[in-house]
Tab-separated table of C-alpha atoms and ligand atoms in Angstrom:
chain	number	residue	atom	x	y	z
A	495	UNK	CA	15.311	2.318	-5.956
A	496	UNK	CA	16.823	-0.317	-4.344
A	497	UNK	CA	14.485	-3.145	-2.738
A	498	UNK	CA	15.020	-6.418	-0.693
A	499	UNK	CA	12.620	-8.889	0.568
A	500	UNK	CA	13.771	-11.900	2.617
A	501	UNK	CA	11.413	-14.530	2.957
A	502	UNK	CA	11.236	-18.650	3.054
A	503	UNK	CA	9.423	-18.946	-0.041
A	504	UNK	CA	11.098	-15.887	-2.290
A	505	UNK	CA	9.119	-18.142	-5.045
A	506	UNK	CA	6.031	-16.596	-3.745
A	507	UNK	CA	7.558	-12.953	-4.965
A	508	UNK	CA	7.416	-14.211	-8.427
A	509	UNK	CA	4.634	-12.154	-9.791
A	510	UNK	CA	6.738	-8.736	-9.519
A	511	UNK	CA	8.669	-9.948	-12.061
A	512	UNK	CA	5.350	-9.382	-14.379
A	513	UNK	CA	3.814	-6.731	-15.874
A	514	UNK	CA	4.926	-2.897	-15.110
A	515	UNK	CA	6.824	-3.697	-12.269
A	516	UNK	CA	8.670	-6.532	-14.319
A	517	UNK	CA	9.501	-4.022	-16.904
A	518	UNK	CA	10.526	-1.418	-14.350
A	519	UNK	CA	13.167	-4.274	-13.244
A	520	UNK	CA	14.462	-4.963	-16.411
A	521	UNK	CA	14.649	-0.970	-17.110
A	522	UNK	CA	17.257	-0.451	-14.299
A	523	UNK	CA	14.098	1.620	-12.329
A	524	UNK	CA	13.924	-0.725	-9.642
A	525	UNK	CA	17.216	-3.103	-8.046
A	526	UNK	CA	14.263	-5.869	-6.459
A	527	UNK	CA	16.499	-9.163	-4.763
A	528	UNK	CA	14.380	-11.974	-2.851
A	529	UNK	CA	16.668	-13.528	-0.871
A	530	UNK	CA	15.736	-16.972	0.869
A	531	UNK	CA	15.554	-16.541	4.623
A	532	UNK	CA	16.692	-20.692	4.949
A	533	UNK	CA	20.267	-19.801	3.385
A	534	UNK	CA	21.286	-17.975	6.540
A	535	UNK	CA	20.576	-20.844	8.772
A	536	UNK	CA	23.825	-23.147	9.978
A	537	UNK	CA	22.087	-26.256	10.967
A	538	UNK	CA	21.398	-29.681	8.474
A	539	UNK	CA	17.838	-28.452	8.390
A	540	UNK	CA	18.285	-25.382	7.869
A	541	UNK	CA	15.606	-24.722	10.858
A	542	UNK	CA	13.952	-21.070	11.001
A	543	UNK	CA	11.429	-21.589	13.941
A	544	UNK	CA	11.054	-22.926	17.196
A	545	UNK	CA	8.679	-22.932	19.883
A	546	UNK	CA	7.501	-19.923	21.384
A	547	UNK	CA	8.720	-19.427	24.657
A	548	UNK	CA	5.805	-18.974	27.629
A	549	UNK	CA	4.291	-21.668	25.441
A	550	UNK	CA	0.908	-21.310	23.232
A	551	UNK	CA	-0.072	-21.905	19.682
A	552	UNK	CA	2.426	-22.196	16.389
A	553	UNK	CA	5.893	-21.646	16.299
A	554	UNK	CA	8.010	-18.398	16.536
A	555	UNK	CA	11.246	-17.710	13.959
A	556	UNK	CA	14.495	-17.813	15.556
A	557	UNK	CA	16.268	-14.596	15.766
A	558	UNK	CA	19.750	-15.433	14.283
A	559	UNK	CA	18.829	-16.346	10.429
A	560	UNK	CA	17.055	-12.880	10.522
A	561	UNK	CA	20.269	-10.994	11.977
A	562	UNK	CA	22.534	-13.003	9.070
A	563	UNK	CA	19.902	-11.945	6.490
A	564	UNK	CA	19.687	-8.727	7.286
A	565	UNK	CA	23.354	-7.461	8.252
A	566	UNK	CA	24.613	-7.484	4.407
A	567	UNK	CA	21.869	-5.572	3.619
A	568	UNK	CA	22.993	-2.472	5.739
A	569	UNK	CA	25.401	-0.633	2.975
A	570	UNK	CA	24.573	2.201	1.968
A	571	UNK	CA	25.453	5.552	4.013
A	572	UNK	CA	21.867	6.024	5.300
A	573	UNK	CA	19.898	3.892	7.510
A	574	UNK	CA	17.391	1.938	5.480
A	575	UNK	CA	13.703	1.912	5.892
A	576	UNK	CA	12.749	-2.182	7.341
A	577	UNK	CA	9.342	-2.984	6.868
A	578	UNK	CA	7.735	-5.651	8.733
A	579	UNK	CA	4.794	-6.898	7.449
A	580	UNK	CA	2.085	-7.889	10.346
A	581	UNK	CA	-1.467	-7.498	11.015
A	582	UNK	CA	0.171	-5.392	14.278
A	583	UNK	CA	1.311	-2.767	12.234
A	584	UNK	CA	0.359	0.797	11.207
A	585	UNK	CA	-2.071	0.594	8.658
A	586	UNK	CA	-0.525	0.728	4.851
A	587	UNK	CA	-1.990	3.603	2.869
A	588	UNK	CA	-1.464	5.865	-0.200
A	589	UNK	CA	-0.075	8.408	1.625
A	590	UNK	CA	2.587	6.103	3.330
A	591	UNK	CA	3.555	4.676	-0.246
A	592	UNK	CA	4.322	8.385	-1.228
A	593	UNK	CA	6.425	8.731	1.773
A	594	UNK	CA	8.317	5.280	1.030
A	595	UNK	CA	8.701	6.044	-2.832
A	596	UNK	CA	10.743	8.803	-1.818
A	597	UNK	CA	13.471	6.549	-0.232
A	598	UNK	CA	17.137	5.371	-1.676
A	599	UNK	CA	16.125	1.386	-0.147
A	600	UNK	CA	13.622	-0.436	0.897
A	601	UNK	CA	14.158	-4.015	3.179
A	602	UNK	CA	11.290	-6.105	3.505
A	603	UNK	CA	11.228	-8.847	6.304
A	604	UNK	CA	8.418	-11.706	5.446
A	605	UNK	CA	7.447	-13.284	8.879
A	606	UNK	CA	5.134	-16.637	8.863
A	607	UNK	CA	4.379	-18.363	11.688
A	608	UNK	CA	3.208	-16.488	14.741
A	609	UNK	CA	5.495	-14.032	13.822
A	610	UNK	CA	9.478	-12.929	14.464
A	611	UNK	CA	11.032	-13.289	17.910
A	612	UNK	CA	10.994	-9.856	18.774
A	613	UNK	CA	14.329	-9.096	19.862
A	614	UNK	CA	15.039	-9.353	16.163
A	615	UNK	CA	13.084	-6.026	15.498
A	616	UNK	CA	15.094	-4.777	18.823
A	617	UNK	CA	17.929	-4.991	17.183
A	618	UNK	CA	16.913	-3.922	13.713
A	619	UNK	CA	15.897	-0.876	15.461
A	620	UNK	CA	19.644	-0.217	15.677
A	621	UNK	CA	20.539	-0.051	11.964
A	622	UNK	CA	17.394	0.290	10.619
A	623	UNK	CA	14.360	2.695	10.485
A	624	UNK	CA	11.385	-0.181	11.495
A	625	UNK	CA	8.013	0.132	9.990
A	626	UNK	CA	5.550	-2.912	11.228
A	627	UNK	CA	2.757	-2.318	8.869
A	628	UNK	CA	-0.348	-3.831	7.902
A	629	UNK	CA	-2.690	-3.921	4.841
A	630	UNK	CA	-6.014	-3.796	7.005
A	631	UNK	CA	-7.595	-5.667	9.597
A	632	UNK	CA	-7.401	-9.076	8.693
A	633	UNK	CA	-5.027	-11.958	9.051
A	634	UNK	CA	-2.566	-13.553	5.951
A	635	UNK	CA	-0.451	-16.481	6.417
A	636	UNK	CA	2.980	-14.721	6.206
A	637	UNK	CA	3.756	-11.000	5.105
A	638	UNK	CA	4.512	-12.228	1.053
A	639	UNK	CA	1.054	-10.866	0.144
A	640	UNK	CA	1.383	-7.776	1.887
A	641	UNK	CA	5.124	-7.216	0.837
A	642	UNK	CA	3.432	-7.886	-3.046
A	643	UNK	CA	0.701	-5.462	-2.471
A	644	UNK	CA	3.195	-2.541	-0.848
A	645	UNK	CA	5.976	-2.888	-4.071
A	646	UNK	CA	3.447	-2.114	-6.036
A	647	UNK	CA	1.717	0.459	-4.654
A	648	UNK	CA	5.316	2.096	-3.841
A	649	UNK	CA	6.777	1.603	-7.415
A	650	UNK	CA	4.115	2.566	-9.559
A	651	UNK	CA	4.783	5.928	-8.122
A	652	UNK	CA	8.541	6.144	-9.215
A	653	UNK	CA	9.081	8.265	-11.803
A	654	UNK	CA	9.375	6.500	-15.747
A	655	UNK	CA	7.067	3.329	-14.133
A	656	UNK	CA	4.065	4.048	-15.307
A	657	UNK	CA	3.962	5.143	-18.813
A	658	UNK	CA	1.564	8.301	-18.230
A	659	UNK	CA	1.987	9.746	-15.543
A	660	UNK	CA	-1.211	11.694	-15.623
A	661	UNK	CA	-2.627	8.228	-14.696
A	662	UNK	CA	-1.607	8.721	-11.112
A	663	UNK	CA	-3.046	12.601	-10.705
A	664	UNK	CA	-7.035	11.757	-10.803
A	665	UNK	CA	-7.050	7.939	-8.711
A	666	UNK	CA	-8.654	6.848	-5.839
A	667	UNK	CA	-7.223	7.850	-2.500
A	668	UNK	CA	-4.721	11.020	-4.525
A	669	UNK	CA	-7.196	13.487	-2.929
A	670	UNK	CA	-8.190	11.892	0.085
A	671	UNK	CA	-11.574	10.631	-2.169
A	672	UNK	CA	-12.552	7.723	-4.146
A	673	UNK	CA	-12.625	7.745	-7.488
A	674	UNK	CA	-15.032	8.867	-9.845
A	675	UNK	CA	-16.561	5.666	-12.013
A	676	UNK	CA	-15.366	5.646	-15.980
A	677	UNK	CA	-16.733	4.347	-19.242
A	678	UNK	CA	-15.771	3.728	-22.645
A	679	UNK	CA	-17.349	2.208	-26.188
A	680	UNK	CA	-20.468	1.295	-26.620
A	681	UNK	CA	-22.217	4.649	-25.124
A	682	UNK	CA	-25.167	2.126	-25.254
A	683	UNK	CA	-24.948	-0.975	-23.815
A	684	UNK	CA	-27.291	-3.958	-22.208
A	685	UNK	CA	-30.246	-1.060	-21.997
A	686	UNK	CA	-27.599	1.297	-20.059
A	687	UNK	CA	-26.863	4.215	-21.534
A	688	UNK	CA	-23.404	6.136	-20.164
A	689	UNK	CA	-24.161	9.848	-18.408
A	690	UNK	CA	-25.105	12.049	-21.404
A	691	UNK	CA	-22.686	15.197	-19.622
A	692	UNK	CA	-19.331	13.204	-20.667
A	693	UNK	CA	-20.495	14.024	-24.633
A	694	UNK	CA	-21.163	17.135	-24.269
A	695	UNK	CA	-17.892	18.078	-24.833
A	696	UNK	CA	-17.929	20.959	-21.630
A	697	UNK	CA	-14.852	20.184	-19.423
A	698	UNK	CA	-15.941	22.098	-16.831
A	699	UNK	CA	-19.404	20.402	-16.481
A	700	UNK	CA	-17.118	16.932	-16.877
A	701	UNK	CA	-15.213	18.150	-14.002
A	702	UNK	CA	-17.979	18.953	-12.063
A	703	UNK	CA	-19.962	15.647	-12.456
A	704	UNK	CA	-16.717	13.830	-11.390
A	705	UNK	CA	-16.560	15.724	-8.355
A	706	UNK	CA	-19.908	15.229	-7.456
A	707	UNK	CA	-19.141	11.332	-8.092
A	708	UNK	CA	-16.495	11.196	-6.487
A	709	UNK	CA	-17.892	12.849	-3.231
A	710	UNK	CA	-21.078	11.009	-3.669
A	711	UNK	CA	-19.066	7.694	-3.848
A	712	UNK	CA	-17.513	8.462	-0.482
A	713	UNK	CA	-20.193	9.455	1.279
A	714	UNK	CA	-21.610	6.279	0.555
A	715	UNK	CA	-18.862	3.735	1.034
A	716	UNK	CA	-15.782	5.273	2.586
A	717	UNK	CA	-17.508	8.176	5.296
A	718	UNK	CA	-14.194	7.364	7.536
A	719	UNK	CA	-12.499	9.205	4.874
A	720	UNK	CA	-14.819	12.622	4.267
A	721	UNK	CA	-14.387	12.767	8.374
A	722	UNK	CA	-10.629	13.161	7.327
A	723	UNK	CA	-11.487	15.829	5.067
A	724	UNK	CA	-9.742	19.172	5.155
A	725	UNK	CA	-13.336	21.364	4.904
A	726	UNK	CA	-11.483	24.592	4.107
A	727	UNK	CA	-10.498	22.195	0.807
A	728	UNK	CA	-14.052	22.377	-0.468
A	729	UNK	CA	-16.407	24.914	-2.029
A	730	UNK	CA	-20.046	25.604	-2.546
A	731	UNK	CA	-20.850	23.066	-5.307
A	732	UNK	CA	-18.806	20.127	-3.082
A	733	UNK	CA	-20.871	21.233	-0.129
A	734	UNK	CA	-24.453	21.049	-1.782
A	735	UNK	CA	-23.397	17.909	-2.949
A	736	UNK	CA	-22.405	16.348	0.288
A	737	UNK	CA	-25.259	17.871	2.231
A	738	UNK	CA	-27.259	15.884	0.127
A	739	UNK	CA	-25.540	13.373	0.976
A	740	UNK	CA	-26.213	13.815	4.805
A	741	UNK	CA	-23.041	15.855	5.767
A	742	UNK	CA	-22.564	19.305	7.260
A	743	UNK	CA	-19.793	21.209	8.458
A	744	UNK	CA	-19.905	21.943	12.200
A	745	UNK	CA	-17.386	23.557	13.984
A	746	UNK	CA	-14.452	23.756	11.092
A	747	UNK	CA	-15.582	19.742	10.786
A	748	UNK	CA	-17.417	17.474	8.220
A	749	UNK	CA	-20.182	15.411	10.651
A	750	UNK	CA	-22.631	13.600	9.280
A	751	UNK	CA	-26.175	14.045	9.925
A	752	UNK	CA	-27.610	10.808	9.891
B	1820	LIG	N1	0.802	-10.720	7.892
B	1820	LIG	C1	-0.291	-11.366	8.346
B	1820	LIG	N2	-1.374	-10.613	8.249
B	1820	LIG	C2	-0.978	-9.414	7.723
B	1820	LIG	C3	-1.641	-8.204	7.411
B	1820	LIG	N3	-2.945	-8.031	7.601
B	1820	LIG	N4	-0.902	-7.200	6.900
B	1820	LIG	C4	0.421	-7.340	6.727
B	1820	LIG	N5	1.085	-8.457	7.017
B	1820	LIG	C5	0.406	-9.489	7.517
């Protein structure tokens, strides 16, 4: 896969030359170029923001370094996926990282500042398919963090990245529920003892207690998921276990009873 990131501080995209996505680099799995925003400017200064027009706060990045920056980026045969991190985007999940692992190129455009004069995504909108997105509901000081967070949830997911690739079946979000908690040597440790079913050798009973975990888990912390639910996706056991929980299906839907 084939992925660009244009920023004004490419140093800040330094850690994805690390650990599994480092490797994946040096493998020939992933083409990843940072490419410094400042060396399509023309001026002395090598300016990339002004003040915002309709005046207010901060400043606003001009449009034509982004234009520059991007153009030579536009060569395959397909229109590439841009993504534009900003806390006014669509909200980044798992299921959107499966979508994007599936594509030939990614192009990542870093704002700071108040953001990117928006004729600049306009125009993108031309040659590219735009994606604003956002990690959550907070604000960061430029998209670098978010553009660090998305590689890596999007490469892990290519094929020969992650050594196992059983590791990716049973994780948090893969089934639209949290994962179940895990435990290794000592079974005995600080006066805590781990859950006596994961010696007994039964995988079905194993599989069971996960389940029950994991539903119990998201009941608990994430109940904007189980509303997302697909009911007709769960059986007796996971429906004891989540009425005890305080949920009940009514009407085809998971409601809570609380
Ligand atoms: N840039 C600033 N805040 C952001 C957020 N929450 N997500 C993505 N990019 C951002």
């Amino acid at each position: 896969m084939r992925l660009d990131v244009v920023s004004i501080f490419p140093e800040y995209l330094a850690p994805l030359e690390l650990s599994l996505i480092g490797k994946a680099r040096v493998d020939g799995l992933l083409d990843l170029r940072v490419h410094d925003l400042r060396d399509f400017t023309t001026d002395r200064h090598r300016t990339v923001d002004d003040t915002p027009y309709g005046g207010g706060a901060g400043m606003v990045m001009k449009p034509e370094p982004w234009a520059q920056a991007l153009e030579p980026l536009l060569s395959g045969p397909e229109r590439p996926v841009l993504i534009v991190p900003s806390p006014a985007g669509e909200v980044f999940s798992q299921s959107i990282a499966e979508e994007l692992a599936a594509e030939q190129q990614l192009v990542f455009a870093c704002g700071r500042y108040e953001g990117i004069d928006e004729r600049v995504i306009e125009w993108a909108a031309q040659h590219f398919r735009v994606r604003p997105m956002s990690l959550g509901d907070y604000v960061l000081n430029g998209g670098e963090v978010a553009v660090l967070a998305m590689v890596e949830a999007v490469a892990r997911l290519l094929p020969g990245v992650i050594g196992n690739p059983d590791s990716l079946v049973e994780e948090s979000h893969q089934d639209g529920l949290l994962e179940y908690p895990v435990y290794t040597k000592p079974s005995a440790w600080r006066g805590q003892e781990i859950p006596e079913v994961l010696l007994s050798g039964n995988h079905a009973k194993i599989a069971r207690f996960r389940r029950d975990q994991q539903l119990r888990r998201t009941a608990q912390r994430r109940p904007d998921l189980l509303s997302r639910l697909d009911p007709e996706k769960l059986n007796r056991a996971d429906l004891q276990v989540l009425r005890e929980s305080g949920y009940r299906i009514i009407d085809g839907h998971l409601l809570s009873t609380d």
